Short mmCIF file of C-alpha atoms and ligand atoms in Angstrom, two decimals:
data_model
loop_
_atom_site.label_atom_id
_atom_site.label_comp_id
_atom_site.label_asym_id
_atom_site.label_seq_id
_atom_site.Cartn_x
_atom_site.Cartn_y
_atom_site.Cartn_z
CA MET D 28 5.80 -20.31 0.80
CA LYS D 29 3.03 -22.54 1.66
CA ASN D 30 2.05 -23.07 5.37
CA GLY D 31 0.58 -26.24 7.05
CA HIS D 32 -3.05 -25.19 5.88
CA ASN D 33 -2.02 -25.23 2.39
CA CYS D 34 -2.12 -21.61 1.89
CA TYR D 35 0.70 -19.23 1.23
CA MET D 36 2.30 -17.04 3.78
CA SER D 37 3.75 -14.03 2.62
CA THR D 38 7.48 -13.31 3.08
CA THR D 39 8.52 -9.99 4.63
CA THR D 40 10.99 -7.11 4.03
CA THR D 41 12.48 -4.87 6.85
CA LEU D 42 11.75 -1.19 7.06
CA SER D 43 14.50 1.24 8.12
CA ASN D 44 13.52 1.15 11.70
CA GLY D 45 13.70 -2.73 11.84
CA ILE D 46 9.95 -3.28 11.54
CA GLU D 47 9.16 -6.16 9.31
CA ILE D 48 6.37 -5.63 6.76
CA PRO D 49 4.90 -8.63 4.53
CA LEU D 50 5.62 -8.16 0.99
CA VAL D 51 1.91 -8.73 -0.06
CA GLY D 52 -0.95 -7.02 1.62
CA LEU D 53 -4.56 -6.61 0.83
CA GLY D 54 -5.74 -3.24 -0.53
CA LEU D 55 -8.98 -2.05 1.06
CA TRP D 56 -9.93 0.90 -1.29
CA GLN D 57 -13.56 0.26 -2.53
CA VAL D 58 -14.10 -2.64 -0.31
CA PRO D 59 -17.68 -2.02 0.77
CA ALA D 60 -17.72 -1.15 4.44
CA ASP D 61 -20.20 -3.92 5.03
CA ALA D 62 -18.02 -6.53 3.45
CA THR D 63 -14.65 -5.46 4.79
CA GLN D 64 -14.71 -7.60 8.03
CA LYS D 65 -15.55 -10.78 5.99
CA THR D 66 -13.11 -9.99 3.21
CA VAL D 67 -10.42 -9.23 5.99
CA GLU D 68 -11.18 -12.61 7.73
CA ASP D 69 -11.03 -14.49 4.34
CA ALA D 70 -7.76 -12.90 3.51
CA VAL D 71 -6.27 -13.92 6.81
CA GLU D 72 -7.46 -17.46 6.40
CA LEU D 73 -5.73 -17.61 3.03
CA GLY D 74 -2.53 -16.54 4.53
CA TYR D 75 -2.66 -12.54 4.26
CA ARG D 76 -1.02 -10.73 7.28
CA HIS D 77 -0.92 -7.25 5.85
CA PHE D 78 -3.84 -4.79 5.38
CA ASP D 79 -3.67 -1.49 3.59
CA GLY D 80 -6.67 0.73 5.01
CA ALA D 81 -7.27 4.47 5.06
CA ALA D 82 -9.57 6.71 6.77
CA ALA D 83 -10.81 7.97 3.47
CA TYR D 84 -11.72 4.52 2.50
CA LYS D 85 -14.63 4.56 5.01
CA ASN D 86 -13.98 0.96 6.27
CA GLU D 87 -11.70 1.32 9.05
CA ASP D 88 -14.42 -0.29 11.47
CA GLY D 89 -14.64 -3.25 9.17
CA LEU D 90 -10.79 -3.60 8.96
CA GLY D 91 -10.58 -3.58 12.73
CA ALA D 92 -13.30 -5.91 13.34
CA GLY D 93 -11.83 -8.22 10.92
CA ILE D 94 -8.31 -7.99 12.57
CA ARG D 95 -9.79 -8.45 16.17
CA ALA D 96 -12.12 -11.47 14.95
CA CYS D 97 -9.74 -13.29 12.74
CA GLY D 98 -8.11 -15.72 15.17
CA VAL D 99 -4.52 -14.64 14.48
CA GLY D 100 -2.61 -12.64 17.24
CA ARG D 101 -2.45 -8.83 16.76
CA GLU D 102 1.47 -9.01 16.61
CA GLU D 103 1.18 -11.31 13.50
CA LEU D 104 -0.75 -8.73 11.66
CA PHE D 105 0.33 -5.68 9.84
CA VAL D 106 -2.14 -2.91 9.74
CA THR D 107 -1.77 0.32 7.72
CA THR D 108 -4.05 3.42 7.86
CA LYS D 109 -3.79 6.89 6.39
CA LEU D 110 -4.40 10.45 7.22
CA GLN D 111 -7.28 11.97 5.15
CA ASN D 112 -6.31 15.02 3.21
CA GLY D 113 -8.92 17.34 4.96
CA ASN D 114 -7.23 16.48 8.30
CA GLN D 115 -3.66 17.88 7.45
CA GLY D 116 -2.06 20.34 9.88
CA HIS D 117 -0.53 19.50 13.21
CA ALA D 118 -3.43 19.61 15.56
CA LYS D 119 -6.09 18.04 13.07
CA ALA D 120 -3.63 15.22 12.14
CA LEU D 121 -3.12 14.29 15.82
CA LYS D 122 -6.92 14.17 16.42
CA ALA D 123 -7.64 12.32 13.17
CA PHE D 124 -5.15 9.53 14.20
CA ASP D 125 -7.07 9.08 17.49
CA THR D 126 -10.21 8.84 15.49
CA SER D 127 -8.82 6.26 13.21
CA LEU D 128 -7.59 4.18 16.24
CA GLU D 129 -10.88 4.34 17.73
CA ARG D 130 -12.66 3.20 14.44
CA LEU D 131 -10.31 0.50 14.27
CA GLY D 132 -10.63 -0.61 17.77
CA LEU D 133 -6.86 -1.19 17.99
CA ASP D 134 -4.20 0.16 20.35
CA TYR D 135 -1.70 0.67 17.64
CA VAL D 136 -1.32 0.66 13.92
CA ASP D 137 1.90 -0.76 12.15
CA LEU D 138 2.01 2.05 9.74
CA TYR D 139 0.48 5.52 9.53
CA LEU D 140 1.05 7.28 6.25
CA ILE D 141 0.11 11.01 4.99
CA HIS D 142 -2.32 9.89 2.00
CA TRP D 143 -1.29 12.82 -0.39
CA PRO D 144 1.15 15.68 0.05
CA VAL D 145 -1.24 18.38 -1.44
CA PRO D 146 1.67 20.85 -2.00
CA ALA D 147 -0.86 23.77 -2.77
CA TRP D 148 -1.78 23.77 0.90
CA GLY D 149 1.67 23.85 2.27
CA LEU D 150 0.88 21.64 5.28
CA TYR D 151 2.68 18.48 4.78
CA VAL D 152 5.64 19.42 6.98
CA GLU D 153 3.66 20.44 9.91
CA THR D 154 1.43 17.28 9.42
CA TRP D 155 4.72 15.17 9.45
CA LYS D 156 5.71 16.73 12.71
CA ALA D 157 2.38 15.28 14.12
CA LEU D 158 3.28 11.73 12.59
CA GLU D 159 6.75 12.11 14.41
CA GLU D 160 4.80 12.71 17.73
CA ILE D 161 2.52 9.71 17.00
CA TYR D 162 5.46 7.55 16.31
CA ALA D 163 7.29 8.47 19.51
CA SER D 164 4.23 7.57 21.52
CA GLY D 165 4.47 4.04 20.08
CA ARG D 166 0.89 4.00 18.58
CA ALA D 167 2.18 3.83 15.09
CA LYS D 168 5.23 1.16 14.71
CA ALA D 169 6.36 2.98 11.55
CA ILE D 170 5.32 6.28 9.80
CA GLY D 171 5.49 7.20 6.01
CA ILE D 172 4.30 9.03 3.04
CA ALA D 173 2.02 8.37 -0.01
CA ASN D 174 2.00 9.99 -3.33
CA PHE D 175 5.31 12.13 -2.53
CA THR D 176 7.32 13.07 -5.60
CA PRO D 177 10.92 13.57 -5.66
CA ARG D 178 10.88 17.41 -5.23
CA ILE D 179 8.43 16.99 -2.31
CA ILE D 180 10.50 14.35 -0.74
CA ALA D 181 13.49 16.53 -0.77
CA ASP D 182 11.48 19.38 1.02
CA LEU D 183 10.13 17.11 3.63
CA LEU D 184 13.51 15.60 4.54
CA GLU D 185 14.96 18.91 4.92
CA ALA D 186 12.45 19.37 7.89
CA ALA D 187 12.06 15.76 9.10
CA ASP D 188 13.69 14.64 12.37
CA ILE D 189 12.40 11.18 11.68
CA LYS D 190 12.72 10.12 8.05
CA PRO D 191 9.66 8.42 6.58
CA MET D 192 10.08 4.67 6.38
CA VAL D 193 7.92 4.11 3.36
CA ASN D 194 6.50 5.73 0.17
CA GLN D 195 3.40 4.25 -1.15
CA PHE D 196 2.62 5.40 -4.74
CA GLU D 197 0.98 4.27 -8.08
CA SER D 198 3.26 1.67 -9.83
CA HIS D 199 2.44 -0.89 -12.33
CA PRO D 200 3.65 -1.77 -15.92
CA SER D 201 1.98 1.11 -17.62
CA LEU D 202 2.98 3.66 -15.03
CA GLN D 203 6.23 2.84 -13.05
CA GLN D 204 7.19 6.38 -11.78
CA ARG D 205 10.94 5.07 -11.53
CA ASP D 206 12.08 8.66 -10.50
CA ILE D 207 9.86 8.34 -7.41
CA GLU D 208 11.09 4.80 -6.71
CA THR D 209 14.76 5.93 -6.88
CA ALA D 210 14.29 9.04 -4.63
CA SER D 211 12.31 6.90 -2.08
CA ARG D 212 14.91 4.36 -2.04
CA ALA D 213 17.88 6.86 -1.80
CA ALA D 214 16.06 8.31 1.23
CA GLY D 215 16.04 4.73 2.88
CA MET D 216 12.41 4.15 2.16
CA THR D 217 10.62 0.94 1.50
CA VAL D 218 8.69 1.19 -1.73
CA GLU D 219 5.00 0.17 -1.91
CA ALA D 220 3.29 -0.18 -5.22
CA TYR D 221 -0.50 0.73 -5.15
CA SER D 222 -2.79 -0.09 -8.03
CA PRO D 223 -0.16 -2.77 -8.69
CA ILE D 224 -2.04 -4.56 -11.51
CA GLY D 225 -3.28 -1.00 -12.91
CA ARG D 226 -6.72 -1.68 -11.61
CA GLY D 227 -7.07 -4.37 -14.14
CA VAL D 228 -5.99 -2.52 -17.19
CA ASP D 229 -2.49 -4.22 -17.34
CA LEU D 230 -4.02 -7.51 -17.30
CA HIS D 231 -5.10 -7.03 -20.94
CA ASN D 232 -1.59 -6.28 -22.29
CA SER D 233 -0.46 -8.98 -24.80
CA VAL D 234 3.19 -9.01 -23.32
CA VAL D 235 1.87 -9.80 -19.96
CA GLN D 236 -0.56 -12.38 -21.19
CA GLU D 237 2.35 -14.18 -23.32
CA ILE D 238 4.64 -14.13 -20.12
CA ALA D 239 1.82 -15.51 -18.04
CA ALA D 240 1.09 -18.24 -20.53
CA ALA D 241 4.78 -19.16 -20.66
CA ARG D 242 5.33 -19.27 -16.88
CA GLY D 243 2.03 -21.12 -16.15
CA CYS D 244 0.63 -18.30 -14.04
CA SER D 245 -2.09 -15.63 -14.49
CA PRO D 246 -1.62 -12.11 -15.86
CA ALA D 247 -2.14 -10.69 -12.39
CA GLN D 248 0.46 -13.22 -10.93
CA ALA D 249 2.97 -12.31 -13.61
CA ILE D 250 2.66 -8.57 -12.94
CA LEU D 251 2.78 -8.97 -9.11
CA ALA D 252 5.82 -11.26 -9.49
CA TRP D 253 7.55 -8.53 -11.45
CA HIS D 254 6.82 -6.14 -8.67
CA LEU D 255 8.22 -8.74 -6.19
CA ALA D 256 11.32 -9.30 -8.03
CA GLN D 257 12.05 -5.53 -7.58
CA ASN D 258 11.53 -5.67 -3.87
CA ARG D 259 8.47 -3.65 -3.88
CA VAL D 260 5.59 -4.25 -1.28
CA ILE D 261 2.48 -4.82 -3.25
CA ILE D 262 -1.17 -4.34 -2.03
CA PRO D 263 -3.61 -5.58 -4.75
CA LYS D 264 -7.18 -5.30 -3.93
CA SER D 265 -9.87 -7.93 -4.50
CA VAL D 266 -13.01 -8.92 -2.76
CA HIS D 267 -13.08 -12.36 -4.36
CA ARG D 268 -11.56 -15.32 -2.42
CA GLU D 269 -10.11 -16.95 -5.46
CA ARG D 270 -8.46 -13.86 -6.70
CA LEU D 271 -7.23 -13.13 -3.20
CA ALA D 272 -5.53 -16.59 -3.08
CA GLU D 273 -4.22 -15.99 -6.73
CA ASN D 274 -2.69 -12.67 -5.77
CA LEU D 275 -0.89 -13.97 -2.72
CA ALA D 276 0.38 -17.02 -4.72
CA ALA D 277 2.42 -14.65 -6.80
CA THR D 278 5.16 -15.13 -4.44
CA GLU D 279 5.61 -18.60 -6.14
CA VAL D 280 5.94 -17.33 -9.62
CA ALA D 281 9.60 -16.94 -10.84
CA LEU D 282 10.09 -14.82 -14.00
CA THR D 283 13.25 -14.72 -16.16
CA ALA D 284 15.49 -11.60 -16.71
CA GLU D 285 14.01 -11.49 -20.11
CA ASP D 286 10.39 -11.36 -18.77
CA LEU D 287 11.38 -8.67 -16.31
CA ALA D 288 12.87 -6.64 -19.07
CA ARG D 289 9.74 -7.20 -21.16
CA ILE D 290 7.44 -5.94 -18.52
CA ASP D 291 9.75 -2.95 -17.94
CA SER D 292 9.20 -1.75 -21.47
CA LEU D 293 5.66 -1.36 -21.05
CA GLU D 294 5.92 2.04 -19.46
CA ALA D 295 3.08 4.07 -21.10
CA GLY D 296 2.42 6.99 -18.77
CA LEU D 297 -1.14 5.55 -18.03
CA ARG D 298 -2.03 7.16 -14.84
CA GLN D 299 -5.00 5.40 -12.94
CA THR D 300 -5.22 8.09 -10.06
CA GLY D 301 -4.70 11.87 -9.70
CA ASP D 302 -1.33 13.53 -10.31
CA PRO D 303 0.34 13.97 -6.64
CA GLU D 304 1.48 17.38 -7.54
CA THR D 305 -2.10 18.66 -7.95
CA THR D 306 -4.49 16.26 -6.24
CA ASP D 307 -6.24 18.34 -3.46
CA HIS D 308 -9.49 16.64 -2.53
CA PRO D 309 -10.19 16.97 1.11
CA GLN D 310 -12.13 13.71 1.30
CA LEU D 311 -9.28 11.68 -0.21
N1 LIG R 2 -2.05 5.81 -1.22
C1 LIG R 2 -3.14 6.12 -2.29
O1 LIG R 2 -3.13 7.25 -2.58
C2 LIG R 2 -3.65 4.90 -2.96
C3 LIG R 2 -4.33 5.18 -4.16
C4 LIG R 2 -4.99 3.86 -4.73
C5 LIG R 2 -4.96 2.93 -4.16
N2 LIG R 2 -4.17 2.60 -2.99
C6 LIG R 2 -4.22 1.22 -2.45
O2 LIG R 2 -3.61 0.24 -3.25
C7 LIG R 2 -4.77 -0.69 -3.30
C8 LIG R 2 -4.59 -1.43 -4.65
O3 LIG R 2 -4.83 -0.40 -5.63
P1 LIG R 2 -6.23 -0.53 -6.60
O4 LIG R 2 -7.62 -0.95 -5.89
O5 LIG R 2 -6.26 0.87 -6.91
O6 LIG R 2 -5.87 -1.33 -7.78
P2 LIG R 2 -5.35 -2.80 -8.02
O7 LIG R 2 -5.07 -3.52 -6.95
O8 LIG R 2 -4.35 -2.72 -9.10
O9 LIG R 2 -6.55 -3.49 -8.87
C9 LIG R 2 -7.77 -3.75 -8.30
C10 LIG R 2 -8.75 -4.32 -9.24
O10 LIG R 2 -8.46 -5.35 -9.95
C11 LIG R 2 -9.39 -6.46 -9.76
N3 LIG R 2 -8.54 -7.71 -9.43
C12 LIG R 2 -7.74 -7.93 -8.19
N4 LIG R 2 -7.10 -9.01 -8.42
C13 LIG R 2 -7.46 -9.51 -9.55
C14 LIG R 2 -6.86 -10.78 -10.40
N5 LIG R 2 -6.15 -11.59 -9.98
N6 LIG R 2 -7.49 -10.97 -11.71
C15 LIG R 2 -8.27 -10.09 -12.24
N7 LIG R 2 -8.73 -8.77 -11.68
C16 LIG R 2 -8.22 -8.63 -10.42
C17 LIG R 2 -10.12 -6.06 -8.61
O11 LIG R 2 -11.44 -6.64 -8.66
P3 LIG R 2 -12.37 -7.39 -7.48
O12 LIG R 2 -12.29 -6.85 -6.31
O13 LIG R 2 -13.74 -7.52 -8.19
O14 LIG R 2 -11.64 -8.78 -7.56
C18 LIG R 2 -10.13 -4.56 -8.69
O15 LIG R 2 -11.11 -4.15 -9.85
C19 LIG R 2 -5.83 -0.07 -2.85
O16 LIG R 2 -7.01 -0.97 -2.49
C20 LIG R 2 -5.50 0.93 -1.77
O17 LIG R 2 -5.44 0.08 -0.46
C21 LIG R 2 -3.60 3.61 -2.46
#
């Protein structure tokens, strides 16, 4: 929906604990550290209110600086950061969260996620216990997981006192991971699609391009509108102002049921990131 400044305000969905999350956020992976503050400020000016950061992205300082300098009240902004793999484990996770808050220069984050489960290390349950404590302290308004598969979700739920509110995983037309989506929703989680345009790969698909031409939108907007029609939170990344505006304006694109079914049919098993069952890089 357009605001008074002729830019788009993203609409929200509600997490299981009642916290509202804007459906469109800006992904910050690979945004250079020295460009992050400016990118965040540009995005806020265009109407973004949600930012997806991580300790592993090495730009939490710039994210926090942008949030503090942007001129919009903290309570109107939604900030996510994530626990780096190498800091899994109860004590390390608590310390890593404090370090993230310090780097951000913020009193709280809106969402804190375990970045990858790394099942081989067997630490995600004790790590989750640390996130439960952080949530109880009020310094993360919501907590969740990323890259958790159905089997790992089921294992975590057996031990969890507080259920995760979000699962963030790779989702785009050529890798939809419907099994993860179904298991996440069944457990009451909101689904966040990362790499929502498949890192640009899916923009070249002829079906996506035909639908975009028919609806008078860009290929990126067609894909993002497809996600939104299925109530997924999306966090496309761009460092270009015109693309930031384009991606946010996907909220204005209406696709038909046939368009949605045609994009559904593009599943091709094309992974852009590591397999969550085996990814174990400490620096991620
Ligand atoms: N939890 C996890 O493990 C995990 C993993 C991966 C990603 N993520 C999150 O998800 C976010 C998004 O994923 P992603 O960065 O992998 O992929 P993405 O958002 O699907 O694609 C980003 C790429 O597409 C380009 N792009 C953006 N908008 C465009 C448009 N309208 N038209 C044409 N090209 C466009 C960007 O280039 P320019 O910047 O040059 O415009 C960039 O190269 C990340 O930034 C991160 O926050 C999380």
